[in-house]
Amino acid sequence: MTIYVGNLSYRATEADLRAVFADYGEVKRVVLPTDRETGRLRGFAFVDMNEDAQEDAAITELDGAEWMGRQLRVNKAKPREDNNRRGNWNKKQEY
């Protein structure tokens, strides 16, 4: 399971998130997506932990908590949908 962490401060770092989530268990991975054009953080992250029970505890305790001046939104990440922004450009056109 992957944890979604939303409404993050744009100052948050991977080390910051590891420190917060380490209170609930071993953190395997932290991903802080950035905007392609500006390189700025997008205000959310994904965190993977070693055990589901640790992830559940982190979600329960941190959802709604204030951190770095913002109220966090923490929940199970939903599977990524395949958003084809090009529409039907990749499909063969029939005339």
Backbone as a chain_set.jsonl record, in Angstrom:
{"seq": "MTIYVGNLSYRATEADLRAVFADYGEVKRVVLPTDRETGRLRGFAFVDMNEDAQEDAAITELDGAEWMGRQLRVNKAKPREDNNRRGNWNKKQEY", "coords": {"N": [[0.848, -1.178, 0.0], [0.43, 2.259, -0.64], [0.861, 5.462, 0.759], [-0.887, 8.482, 0.456], [-0.041, 11.832, 0.789], [-1.365, 14.836, 1.242], [-1.8, 18.425, 0.747], [0.636, 19.502, 1.48], [3.302, 21.511, 2.774], [5.204, 23.621, 0.667], [7.805, 23.743, 1.35], [8.52, 21.353, 2.432], [10.654, 18.516, 2.721], [12.163, 15.447, 1.504], [13.577, 14.296, 3.615], [12.295, 15.516, 5.794], [9.708, 14.356, 5.638], [10.367, 11.645, 5.945], [11.272, 11.683, 8.588], [8.921, 12.357, 10.021], [7.176, 10.202, 9.404], [8.688, 8.088, 10.316], [8.155, 7.791, 12.968], [6.164, 5.943, 13.044], [7.064, 3.621, 11.948], [9.342, 1.798, 9.765], [10.357, 3.602, 6.963], [10.089, 2.979, 3.6], [10.125, 4.292, 1.108], [9.944, 7.586, -0.263], [8.236, 9.849, -2.246], [8.294, 12.897, -3.815], [6.554, 14.611, -5.921], [7.32, 16.857, -8.628], [6.608, 19.87, -10.452], [6.676, 19.765, -13.949], [7.341, 21.939, -15.591], [8.133, 24.125, -13.93], [9.644, 23.001, -11.905], [9.032, 23.16, -9.262], [7.825, 21.879, -6.114], [4.815, 19.95, -5.952], [3.043, 19.95, -3.867], [2.165, 17.638, -2.686], [2.761, 14.203, -1.649], [4.034, 10.817, -1.797], [4.235, 8.013, 0.279], [5.826, 5.052, 1.214], [5.729, 2.324, 3.428], [7.148, -0.301, 5.518], [5.28, -2.165, 6.599], [1.781, -2.903, 6.456], [0.282, -2.387, 8.771], [1.755, -0.399, 10.016], [1.482, 1.651, 8.17], [-1.284, 2.055, 8.301], [-1.502, 3.003, 10.944], [-0.041, 5.399, 10.747], [-1.638, 6.825, 8.923], [-4.031, 7.072, 10.392], [-3.177, 8.634, 12.589], [-1.989, 10.94, 11.429], [-3.695, 12.104, 9.533], [-5.33, 15.058, 9.014], [-3.764, 16.348, 10.846], [-1.827, 19.189, 11.902], [0.954, 20.423, 10.236], [3.93, 22.02, 9.577], [2.517, 24.394, 9.337], [0.258, 23.707, 7.878], [-2.751, 21.831, 7.323], [-2.637, 18.48, 7.157], [-3.571, 16.082, 4.669], [-4.06, 12.81, 4.726], [-4.098, 9.634, 3.395], [-4.926, 6.348, 2.031], [-3.315, 5.798, -1.002], [-4.799, 6.121, -4.194], [-5.035, 3.928, -7.011], [-3.162, 4.874, -9.878], [-4.692, 6.428, -12.609], [-4.746, 5.882, -16.123], [-4.153, 8.567, -17.728], [-4.541, 9.743, -20.721], [-3.441, 12.396, -22.16], [-3.381, 13.23, -24.727], [-5.625, 12.548, -25.994], [-7.231, 10.953, -28.621], [-5.048, 10.716, -30.287], [-3.147, 8.718, -30.45], [-4.41, 6.591, -31.503], [-5.142, 4.661, -34.366], [-6.209, 6.278, -37.211], [-9.165, 5.948, -39.079], [-10.404, 6.31, -42.317]], "CA": [[0.0, 0.0, 0.0], [1.123, 3.538, -0.67], [0.154, 6.527, 1.457], [-0.936, 9.79, -0.182], [0.042, 12.923, 1.753], [-1.735, 16.047, 0.528], [-1.766, 19.732, 1.385], [1.974, 19.673, 2.049], [4.028, 22.76, 2.603], [6.15, 23.557, -0.441], [9.149, 23.674, 1.939], [8.76, 19.998, 2.939], [11.679, 17.741, 2.013], [12.088, 14.005, 1.718], [14.069, 14.042, 4.974], [11.224, 15.918, 6.72], [8.656, 13.334, 5.61], [10.91, 10.417, 6.553], [11.314, 11.882, 10.037], [7.562, 12.306, 10.556], [6.614, 8.862, 9.258], [9.525, 7.139, 11.06], [7.516, 7.573, 14.272], [5.185, 4.857, 12.9], [7.737, 2.436, 11.423], [10.404, 2.02, 8.781], [9.921, 4.182, 5.696], [10.804, 2.39, 2.464], [10.268, 5.2, -0.028], [9.21, 8.848, -0.265], [8.252, 10.5, -3.562], [7.767, 14.265, -3.813], [6.449, 15.028, -7.325], [7.562, 18.258, -8.961], [6.012, 20.365, -11.679], [7.618, 19.595, -15.064], [7.768, 23.211, -16.163], [8.784, 25.027, -12.974], [10.516, 22.268, -10.99], [8.558, 23.328, -7.882], [7.045, 20.796, -5.535], [3.4, 20.064, -6.295], [2.236, 20.065, -2.661], [1.753, 16.338, -2.183], [3.824, 13.197, -1.669], [3.657, 9.417, -1.595], [5.121, 7.37, 1.246], [5.683, 3.597, 1.373], [6.324, 1.819, 4.66], [7.397, -1.745, 5.467], [4.139, -2.998, 6.966], [0.463, -2.271, 6.342], [-0.153, -1.908, 10.086], [2.453, 0.868, 10.241], [0.851, 2.632, 7.292], [-2.61, 2.348, 8.872], [-1.308, 3.834, 12.137], [0.377, 6.73, 10.292], [-2.808, 7.472, 8.333], [-4.956, 7.412, 11.483], [-2.628, 9.694, 13.434], [-1.549, 12.143, 10.734], [-4.741, 12.73, 8.728], [-5.9, 16.214, 9.697], [-2.786, 16.972, 11.739], [-1.167, 20.377, 11.384], [2.397, 20.238, 10.088], [4.525, 23.124, 8.813], [1.504, 25.407, 9.116], [-0.823, 23.241, 7.004], [-3.478, 20.667, 7.804], [-2.341, 17.387, 6.233], [-4.574, 15.119, 4.218], [-3.295, 11.568, 4.633], [-4.955, 8.47, 3.173], [-4.379, 5.35, 1.108], [-3.25, 6.311, -2.367], [-5.615, 5.405, -5.169], [-4.227, 3.569, -8.187], [-3.077, 5.912, -10.901], [-5.445, 6.166, -13.829], [-3.987, 6.214, -17.317], [-4.71, 9.786, -18.326], [-3.92, 10.032, -21.997], [-3.757, 13.8, -22.413], [-3.426, 13.48, -26.16], [-6.909, 12.1, -26.523], [-7.176, 9.814, -29.532], [-3.94, 10.862, -31.232], [-2.381, 7.485, -30.574], [-5.225, 5.578, -32.158], [-5.076, 4.711, -35.82], [-7.371, 6.941, -37.807], [-9.756, 5.285, -40.243], [-11.14, 7.26, -43.165]], "C": [[0.892, 1.239, 0.0], [0.241, 4.581, 0.005], [0.251, 7.811, 0.628], [-0.903, 10.837, 0.922], [-0.214, 14.217, 0.987], [-1.699, 17.28, 1.398], [-0.444, 19.967, 2.103], [2.49, 21.088, 1.85], [5.011, 22.58, 1.444], [7.597, 23.543, 0.047], [9.494, 22.267, 2.404], [9.792, 19.28, 2.07], [11.456, 16.252, 2.267], [12.531, 13.656, 3.134], [13.013, 14.405, 6.019], [10.154, 14.833, 6.808], [9.135, 12.031, 6.229], [10.909, 10.523, 8.072], [9.928, 11.764, 10.66], [7.014, 10.882, 10.516], [7.434, 7.798, 9.989], [8.963, 6.871, 12.455], [6.563, 6.372, 14.239], [5.793, 3.581, 12.336], [8.776, 2.815, 10.379], [9.823, 2.505, 7.45], [10.774, 3.591, 4.58], [11.095, 3.413, 1.377], [9.425, 6.449, 0.185], [9.36, 9.449, -1.661], [7.577, 11.86, -3.435], [7.707, 14.743, -5.268], [6.689, 16.529, -7.506], [6.876, 18.606, -10.279], [7.053, 20.276, -12.802], [8.177, 20.92, -15.566], [8.566, 24.07, -15.191], [9.778, 24.321, -12.062], [10.105, 22.404, -9.536], [7.809, 22.095, -7.421], [5.572, 21.035, -5.818], [2.484, 20.075, -5.074], [1.661, 18.749, -2.161], [2.909, 15.363, -2.31], [3.206, 11.813, -1.543], [4.699, 8.784, -0.688], [4.791, 5.884, 1.29], [6.396, 3.188, 2.652], [6.42, 0.301, 4.576], [6.163, -2.59, 5.711], [2.831, -2.208, 6.866], [-0.01, -1.699, 7.668], [0.503, -0.568, 10.415], [1.813, 1.981, 9.404], [-0.518, 3.036, 7.83], [-2.493, 3.268, 10.082], [-0.92, 5.26, 11.735], [-0.811, 7.498, 9.713], [-3.756, 7.952, 9.43], [-4.462, 8.614, 12.279], [-2.365, 11.002, 12.691], [-2.626, 12.821, 9.887], [-5.401, 13.848, 9.532], [-4.94, 16.922, 10.63], [-2.184, 18.213, 11.088], [0.333, 20.144, 11.385], [2.924, 21.311, 9.155], [3.46, 24.157, 8.424], [0.352, 24.996, 8.212], [-1.478, 22.005, 7.598], [-3.329, 19.551, 6.766], [-3.58, 16.583, 5.872], [-3.814, 13.835, 3.929], [-4.268, 10.41, 4.474], [-4.265, 7.472, 2.247], [-4.412, 5.936, -0.293], [-4.125, 5.462, -3.274], [-4.735, 5.038, -6.354], [-4.281, 4.666, -9.23], [-3.868, 5.5, -12.128], [-4.584, 6.572, -15.009], [-4.666, 7.392, -17.999], [-3.957, 10.094, -19.598], [-4.322, 11.438, -22.407], [-3.84, 14.116, -23.899], [-4.742, 13.045, -26.784], [-6.728, 10.891, -27.411], [-6.024, 9.891, -30.521], [-3.18, 9.568, -31.445], [-3.153, 6.387, -31.285], [-5.14, 5.757, -33.67], [-6.369, 5.306, -36.366], [-7.86, 6.149, -38.999], [-10.582, 6.293, -41.005], [-12.017, 6.548, -44.128]], "O": [[1.977, 1.239, 0.581], [-0.979, 4.577, -0.162], [1.328, 8.18, 0.16], [-1.658, 10.74, 1.89], [0.614, 14.645, 0.183], [-1.584, 17.198, 2.621], [-0.403, 20.549, 3.186], [2.15, 21.763, 0.878], [5.58, 21.502, 1.269], [8.516, 23.354, -0.75], [10.648, 22.003, 2.742], [9.799, 19.42, 0.847], [10.667, 15.86, 3.127], [11.919, 12.807, 3.782], [12.848, 13.695, 7.011], [9.744, 14.437, 7.899], [8.388, 11.381, 6.96], [10.581, 9.559, 8.763], [9.772, 11.142, 11.71], [6.446, 10.411, 11.502], [6.923, 6.71, 10.257], [9.261, 5.84, 13.057], [6.196, 5.844, 15.288], [5.111, 2.56, 12.252], [9.049, 3.992, 10.145], [8.914, 1.889, 6.893], [12.002, 3.68, 4.599], [12.177, 3.41, 0.789], [8.329, 6.383, 0.742], [10.466, 9.546, -2.192], [6.429, 11.957, -3.0], [8.707, 15.231, -5.793], [6.316, 17.347, -6.665], [6.605, 17.736, -11.106], [8.2, 20.679, -12.607], [9.352, 21.009, -15.924], [9.565, 24.678, -15.577], [10.665, 24.965, -11.502], [10.75, 21.83, -8.658], [7.233, 21.361, -8.224], [5.129, 22.179, -5.913], [1.268, 20.197, -5.224], [0.771, 18.74, -1.311], [3.905, 15.641, -2.979], [2.026, 11.66, -1.227], [5.899, 8.992, -0.866], [3.626, 5.5, 1.392], [7.509, 3.635, 2.932], [5.847, -0.314, 3.678], [6.009, -3.64, 5.087], [2.784, -1.011, 7.152], [-0.636, -0.64, 7.696], [-0.125, 0.299, 11.023], [1.631, 3.104, 9.876], [-0.872, 4.215, 7.819], [-3.282, 4.2, 10.238], [-1.415, 6.223, 12.32], [-0.971, 8.688, 9.983], [-4.226, 9.089, 9.404], [-5.241, 9.509, 12.606], [-2.51, 12.074, 13.278], [-2.487, 13.998, 9.553], [-5.961, 13.607, 10.601], [-5.262, 17.988, 11.154], [-2.048, 18.276, 9.866], [0.913, 19.726, 12.387], [2.405, 21.484, 8.052], [3.495, 24.72, 7.33], [-0.452, 25.84, 7.817], [-0.831, 21.225, 8.296], [-3.826, 19.66, 5.646], [-4.505, 16.433, 6.67], [-3.015, 13.778, 2.994], [-5.155, 10.217, 5.306], [-3.167, 7.72, 1.749], [-5.42, 6.502, -0.716], [-4.184, 4.24, -3.137], [-3.789, 5.76, -6.67], [-5.314, 5.303, -9.436], [-3.739, 4.381, -12.625], [-3.783, 7.501, -14.909], [-5.628, 7.227, -18.749], [-2.856, 10.644, -19.558], [-5.413, 11.649, -22.937], [-4.329, 15.181, -24.276], [-4.928, 13.172, -27.994], [-6.129, 9.9, -26.993], [-6.04, 9.173, -31.52], [-2.624, 9.347, -32.521], [-2.581, 5.353, -31.631], [-5.075, 6.878, -34.173], [-7.47, 4.878, -36.017], [-7.065, 5.723, -39.837], [-11.365, 7.042, -40.421], [-12.71, 7.186, -44.92]]}, "num_chains": 1, "name": "protein.A"}
